[in-house]
XYZ file of C-alpha atoms in Angstrom:
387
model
C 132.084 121.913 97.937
C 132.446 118.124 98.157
C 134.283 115.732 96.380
C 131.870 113.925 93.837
C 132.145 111.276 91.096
C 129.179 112.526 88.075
C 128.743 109.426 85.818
C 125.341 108.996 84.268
C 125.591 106.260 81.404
C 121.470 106.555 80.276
C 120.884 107.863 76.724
C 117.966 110.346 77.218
C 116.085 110.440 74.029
C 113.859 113.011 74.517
C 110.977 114.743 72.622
C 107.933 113.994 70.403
C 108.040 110.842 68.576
C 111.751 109.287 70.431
C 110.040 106.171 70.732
C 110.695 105.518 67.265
C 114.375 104.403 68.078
C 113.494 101.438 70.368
C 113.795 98.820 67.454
C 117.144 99.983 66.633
C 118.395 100.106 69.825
C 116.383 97.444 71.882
C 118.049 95.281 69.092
C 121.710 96.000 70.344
C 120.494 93.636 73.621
C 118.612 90.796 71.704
C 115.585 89.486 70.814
C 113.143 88.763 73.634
C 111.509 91.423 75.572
C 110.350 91.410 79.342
C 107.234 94.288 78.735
C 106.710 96.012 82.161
C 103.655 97.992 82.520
C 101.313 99.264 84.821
C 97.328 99.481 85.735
C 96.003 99.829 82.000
C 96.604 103.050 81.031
C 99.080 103.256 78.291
C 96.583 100.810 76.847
C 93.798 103.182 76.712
C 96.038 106.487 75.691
C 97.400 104.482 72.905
C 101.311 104.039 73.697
C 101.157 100.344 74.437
C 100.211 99.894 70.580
C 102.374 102.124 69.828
C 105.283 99.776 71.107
C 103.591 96.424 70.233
C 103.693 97.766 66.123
C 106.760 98.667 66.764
C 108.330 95.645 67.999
C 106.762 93.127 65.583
C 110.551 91.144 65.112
C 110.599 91.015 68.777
C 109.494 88.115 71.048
C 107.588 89.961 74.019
C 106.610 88.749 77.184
C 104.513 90.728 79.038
C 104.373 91.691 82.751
C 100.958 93.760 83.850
C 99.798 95.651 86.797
C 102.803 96.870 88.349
C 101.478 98.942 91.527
C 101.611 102.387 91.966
C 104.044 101.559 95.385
C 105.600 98.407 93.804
C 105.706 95.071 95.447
C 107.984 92.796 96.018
C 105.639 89.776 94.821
C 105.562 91.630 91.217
C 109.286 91.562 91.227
C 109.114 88.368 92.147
C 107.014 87.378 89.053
C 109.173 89.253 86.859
C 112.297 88.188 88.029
C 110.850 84.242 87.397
C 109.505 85.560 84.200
C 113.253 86.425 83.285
C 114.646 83.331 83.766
C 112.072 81.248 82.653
C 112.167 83.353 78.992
C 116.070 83.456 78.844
C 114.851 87.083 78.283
C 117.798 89.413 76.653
C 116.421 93.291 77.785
C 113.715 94.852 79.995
C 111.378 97.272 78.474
C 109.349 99.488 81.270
C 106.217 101.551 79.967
C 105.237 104.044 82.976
C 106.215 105.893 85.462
C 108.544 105.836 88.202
C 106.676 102.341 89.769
C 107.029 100.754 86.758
C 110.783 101.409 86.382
C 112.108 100.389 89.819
C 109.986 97.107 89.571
C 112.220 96.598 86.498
C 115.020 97.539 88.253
C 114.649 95.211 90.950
C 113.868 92.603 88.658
C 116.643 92.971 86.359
C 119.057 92.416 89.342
C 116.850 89.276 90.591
C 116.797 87.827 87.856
C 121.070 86.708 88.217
C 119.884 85.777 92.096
C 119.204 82.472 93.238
C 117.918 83.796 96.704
C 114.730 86.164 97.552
C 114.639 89.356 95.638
C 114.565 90.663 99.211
C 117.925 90.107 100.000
C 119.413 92.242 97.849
C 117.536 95.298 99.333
C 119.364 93.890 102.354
C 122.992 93.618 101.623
C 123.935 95.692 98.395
C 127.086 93.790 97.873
C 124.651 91.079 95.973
C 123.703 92.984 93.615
C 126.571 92.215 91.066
C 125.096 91.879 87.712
C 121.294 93.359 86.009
C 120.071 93.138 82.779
C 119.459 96.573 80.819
C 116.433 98.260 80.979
C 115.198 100.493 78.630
C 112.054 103.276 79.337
C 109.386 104.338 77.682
C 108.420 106.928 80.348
C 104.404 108.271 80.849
C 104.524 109.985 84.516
C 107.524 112.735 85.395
C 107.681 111.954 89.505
C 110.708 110.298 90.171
C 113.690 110.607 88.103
C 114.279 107.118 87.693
C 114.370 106.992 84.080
C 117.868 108.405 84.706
C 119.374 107.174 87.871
C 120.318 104.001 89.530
C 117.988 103.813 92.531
C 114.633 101.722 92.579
C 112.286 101.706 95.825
C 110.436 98.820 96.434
C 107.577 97.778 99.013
C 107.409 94.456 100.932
C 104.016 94.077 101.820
C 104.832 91.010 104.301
C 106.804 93.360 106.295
C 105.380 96.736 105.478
C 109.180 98.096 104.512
C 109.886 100.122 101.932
C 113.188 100.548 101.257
C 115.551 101.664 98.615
C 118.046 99.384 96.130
C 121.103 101.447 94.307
C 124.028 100.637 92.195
C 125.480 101.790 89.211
C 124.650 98.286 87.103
C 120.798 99.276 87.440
C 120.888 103.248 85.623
C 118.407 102.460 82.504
C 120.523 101.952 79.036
C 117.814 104.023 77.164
C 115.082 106.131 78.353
C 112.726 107.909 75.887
C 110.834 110.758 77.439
C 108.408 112.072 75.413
C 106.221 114.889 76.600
C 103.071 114.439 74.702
C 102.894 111.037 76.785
C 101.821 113.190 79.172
C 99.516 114.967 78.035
C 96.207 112.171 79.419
C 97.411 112.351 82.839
C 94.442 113.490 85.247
C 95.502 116.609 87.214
C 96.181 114.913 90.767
C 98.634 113.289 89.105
C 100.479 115.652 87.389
C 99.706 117.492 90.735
C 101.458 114.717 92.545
C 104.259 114.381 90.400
C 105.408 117.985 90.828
C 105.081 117.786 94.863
C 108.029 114.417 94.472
C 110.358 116.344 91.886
C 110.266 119.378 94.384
C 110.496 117.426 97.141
C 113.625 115.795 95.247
C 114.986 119.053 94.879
C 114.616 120.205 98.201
C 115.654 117.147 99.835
C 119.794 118.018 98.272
C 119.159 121.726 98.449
C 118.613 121.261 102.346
C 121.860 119.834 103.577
C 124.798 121.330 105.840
C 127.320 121.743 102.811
C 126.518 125.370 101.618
C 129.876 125.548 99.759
C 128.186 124.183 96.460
C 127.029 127.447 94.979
C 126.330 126.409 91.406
C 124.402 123.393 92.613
C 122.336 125.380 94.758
C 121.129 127.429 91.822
C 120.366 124.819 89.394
C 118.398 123.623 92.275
C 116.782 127.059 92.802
C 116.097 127.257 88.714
C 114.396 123.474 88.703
C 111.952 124.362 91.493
C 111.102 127.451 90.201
C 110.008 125.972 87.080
C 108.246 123.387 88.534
C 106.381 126.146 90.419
C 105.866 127.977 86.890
C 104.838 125.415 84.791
C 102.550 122.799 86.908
C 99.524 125.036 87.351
C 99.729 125.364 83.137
C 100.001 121.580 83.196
C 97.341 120.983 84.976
C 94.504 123.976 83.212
C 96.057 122.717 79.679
C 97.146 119.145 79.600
C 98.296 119.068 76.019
C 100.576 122.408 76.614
C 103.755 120.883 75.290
C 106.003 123.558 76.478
C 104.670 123.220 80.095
C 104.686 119.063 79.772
C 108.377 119.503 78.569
C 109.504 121.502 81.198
C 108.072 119.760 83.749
C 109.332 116.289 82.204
C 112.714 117.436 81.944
C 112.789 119.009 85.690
C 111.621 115.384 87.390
C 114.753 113.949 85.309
C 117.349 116.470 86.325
C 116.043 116.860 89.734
C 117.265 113.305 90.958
C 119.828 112.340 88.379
C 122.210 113.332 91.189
C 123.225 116.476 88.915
C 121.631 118.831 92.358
C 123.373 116.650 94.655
C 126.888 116.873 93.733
C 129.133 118.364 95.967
C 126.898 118.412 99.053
C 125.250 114.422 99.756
C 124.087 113.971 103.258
C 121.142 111.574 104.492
C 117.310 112.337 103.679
C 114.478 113.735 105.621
C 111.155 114.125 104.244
C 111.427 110.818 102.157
C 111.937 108.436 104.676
C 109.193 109.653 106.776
C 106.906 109.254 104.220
C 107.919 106.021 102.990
C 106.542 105.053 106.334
C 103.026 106.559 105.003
C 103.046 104.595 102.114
C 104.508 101.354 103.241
C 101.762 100.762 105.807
C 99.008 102.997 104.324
C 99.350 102.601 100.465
C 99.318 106.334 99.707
C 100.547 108.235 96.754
C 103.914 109.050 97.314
C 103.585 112.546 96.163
C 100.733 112.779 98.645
C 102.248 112.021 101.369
C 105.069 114.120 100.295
C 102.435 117.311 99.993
C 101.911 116.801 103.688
C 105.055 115.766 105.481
C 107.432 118.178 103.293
C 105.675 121.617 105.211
C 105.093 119.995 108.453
C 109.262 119.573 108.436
C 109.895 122.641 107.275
C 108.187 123.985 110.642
C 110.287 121.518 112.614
C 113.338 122.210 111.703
C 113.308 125.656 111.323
C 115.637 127.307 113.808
C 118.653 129.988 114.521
C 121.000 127.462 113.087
C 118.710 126.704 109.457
C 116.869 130.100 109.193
C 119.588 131.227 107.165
C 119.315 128.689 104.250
C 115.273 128.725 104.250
C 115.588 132.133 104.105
C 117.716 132.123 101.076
C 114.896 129.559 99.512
C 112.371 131.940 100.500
C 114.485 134.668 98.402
C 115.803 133.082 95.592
C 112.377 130.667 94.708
C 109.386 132.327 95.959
C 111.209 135.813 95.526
C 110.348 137.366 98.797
C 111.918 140.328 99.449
C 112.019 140.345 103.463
C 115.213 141.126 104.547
C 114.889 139.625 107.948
C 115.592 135.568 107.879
C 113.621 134.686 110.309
C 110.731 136.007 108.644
C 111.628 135.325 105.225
C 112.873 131.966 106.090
C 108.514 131.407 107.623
C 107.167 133.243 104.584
C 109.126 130.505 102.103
C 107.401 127.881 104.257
C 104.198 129.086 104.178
C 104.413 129.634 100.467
C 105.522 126.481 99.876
C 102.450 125.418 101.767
C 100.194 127.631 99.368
C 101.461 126.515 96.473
C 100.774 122.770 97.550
C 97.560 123.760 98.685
C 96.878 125.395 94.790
C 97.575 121.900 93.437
C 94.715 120.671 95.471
C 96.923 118.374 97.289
C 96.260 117.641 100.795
C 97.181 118.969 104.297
C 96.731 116.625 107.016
C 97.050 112.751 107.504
C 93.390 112.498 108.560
C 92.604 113.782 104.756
C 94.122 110.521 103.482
C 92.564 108.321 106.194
C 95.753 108.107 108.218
C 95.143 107.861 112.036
C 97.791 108.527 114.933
C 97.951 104.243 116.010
C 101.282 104.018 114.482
C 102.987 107.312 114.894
C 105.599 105.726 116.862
C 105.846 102.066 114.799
C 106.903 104.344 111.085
C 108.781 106.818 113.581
C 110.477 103.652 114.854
C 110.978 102.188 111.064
C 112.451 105.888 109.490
C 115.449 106.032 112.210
C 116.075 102.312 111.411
C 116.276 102.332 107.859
C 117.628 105.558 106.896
C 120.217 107.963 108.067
C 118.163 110.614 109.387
C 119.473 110.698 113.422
C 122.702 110.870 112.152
C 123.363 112.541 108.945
C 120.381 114.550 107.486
C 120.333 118.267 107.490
C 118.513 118.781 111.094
C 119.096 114.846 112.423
C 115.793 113.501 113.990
C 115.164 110.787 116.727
C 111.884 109.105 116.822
C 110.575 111.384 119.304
C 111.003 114.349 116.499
C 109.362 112.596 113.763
C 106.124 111.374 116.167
C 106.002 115.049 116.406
C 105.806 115.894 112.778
C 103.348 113.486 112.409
C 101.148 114.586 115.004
C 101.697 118.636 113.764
C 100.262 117.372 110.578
C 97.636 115.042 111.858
C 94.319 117.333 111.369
């Protein structure tokens, strides 16, 4: 096992009716409130009420439509907002979009320069203001770690901020917030906490035994609990489950001891930089096609013990355990009617090599992921999942 540092500062208040601590603590920051929300929704379910009544002493400023792949022009706006407003705390209503937008912004707002630079050269980011959560989607784990992913539409990069200053102060998860979301999303959702998941659970390290089984445990209960999700939205046991697996599964809890560079994430953040697509999308159809690619002499071992230990296959040869996980894992996707091939989501082969080009560039997959990967390799994996 690795040497790690563990240090997550958030305070997770989590169950039904948490949100009923934001005046309290919101309060420990100040008085004026940057509100960070998305397309409408928490409008129509009711939450963004909710929050208004309960923030009556407050002075709120309000910051709409933040995009499901957020923009750099919304941060931006915020980040002017923020300084313009002298405002004290950021308060993001959402999902996963909707908290690295704040992210980003509370960092901008202490910049003089272009938000943009500071997805450039990390040592700029040097001071944030807290953020507190109010989270409605379970995806992406940001509610509870210090990593925000932004999209810069001029350039069609999407790329990744982190440092300890932006982990949220306060994030209340409750899981009846999740109980209007329509089933592609929830669908969705579970593909990007799995994908989290298997993204640490795939790395060379295979001395971190206890991590590898909390890992095992969180996928399998995604598996368990997402079809229940999705037949009974107001199940509150399957809604819990599920929002409590996207938080652990990239709070870096299933990382420690192992680390390593990422595969199926940078590839897709290709897909959605220059296509728009739902992250947990294009996640449903780059995450199997990998699988495929890398499986060899040298990784059948460790799919096979995912085969085992998640989907509970029984096979005792690896090879054909290891292409029985995959093709479960393919099933399963399938099951959450997300789906298979680029062509499904309108994506054509014209820049296979362009986002090939961009994932080397901006990530550390030729070098350090679990099976490294030129540009050649990931043209491939787009074209084995092209349709």
């Amino acid at each position: 096992m690795n040497n790690f540092q563990f240090c997550v500062p958030t305070d997770i208040r989590f169950g039904k009716g948490q949100i009923s601590c934001l005046p309290e603590e919101l309060a420990k920051f100040g008085n004026k409130v940057l509100l960070v929300y998305g397309g409408g929704s928490i409008k129509r379910n009711g939450i963004y009420d909710t929050v208004r009544e309960l923030l009556t002493e407050f002075t709120l400023y309000e910051l709409p439509g933040i995009e499901p792949n957020p923009k750099l022009t919304s941060v931006r706006e915020g980040a002017a907002m923020c300084r313009q407003h002298d405002i004290d705390v950021i308060l993001a209503v959402g999902g996963g979009s909707c908290i690295d937008a704040s992210k980003h912004i509370a960092c901008s707002a202490y910049y003089d320069g272009d938000p943009w630079d500071l997805v450039k050269d990390r040592s700029k980011l040097t001071k944030a203001l807290p953020i507190a959560v109010v989270l409605t989607i379970c995806a992406t784990g940001s509610e509870m770690n210090s990593g925000a992913v932004i999209t810069n539409e001029e350039t069609n990069e999407k790329l990744e901020i982190n440092a300890p200053i932006l982990y949220p102060a306060l994030s209340v998860c409750d899981p009846t917030y999740l109980y209007t979301l329509p089933a592609r999303q929830t669908a969705s959702g579970t593909v990007d906490i799995m994908s989290h998941v298997m993204e640490q659970y795939f790395q060379k390290n295979d001395g971190a035994y206890l991590t590898d089984r909390l890992s095992e445990s969180v996928l399998k209960t995604c598996i368990h609990y997402a079809p229940i999700a999705m037949e009974k939205p107001d199940d509150y046991e399957a809604r819990s489950n599920l929002m409590w697996a996207s938080t652990i599964a990239l709070n870096h809890l299933l990382t420690v001891g192992k680390g390593g560079a990422w595969s199926c994430h940078p590839i897709e953040h290709e897909l959605s930089a220059y296509y728009d697509i739902t992250h947990g999308v294009g996640l449903a159809i780059i995450t199997p096609a990998w699988m495929h690619a890398v499986l060899s002499e040298q990784t059948e071992e460790r799919f096979a013990m995912f085969a085992r230990n998640v989907w509970n296959i029984t096979e005792p040869d690896n090879r054909t355990a290891a292409e029985m996980g995959i093709e479960r894992t393919e099933a399963f996707f399938r099951s959450l009617h997300m789906p298979e091939t680029l062509k499904e989501v309108g994506i054509g082969s014209e820049k296979f090599e362009e986002m090939a080009a961009e994932a080397v560039r901006t990530s550390g997959i030729a070098a350090r992921a679990y099976v490294p990967l030129d540009q050649e390799s990931i043209v491939r994996i787009f074209e084995s999942c092209a349709g």
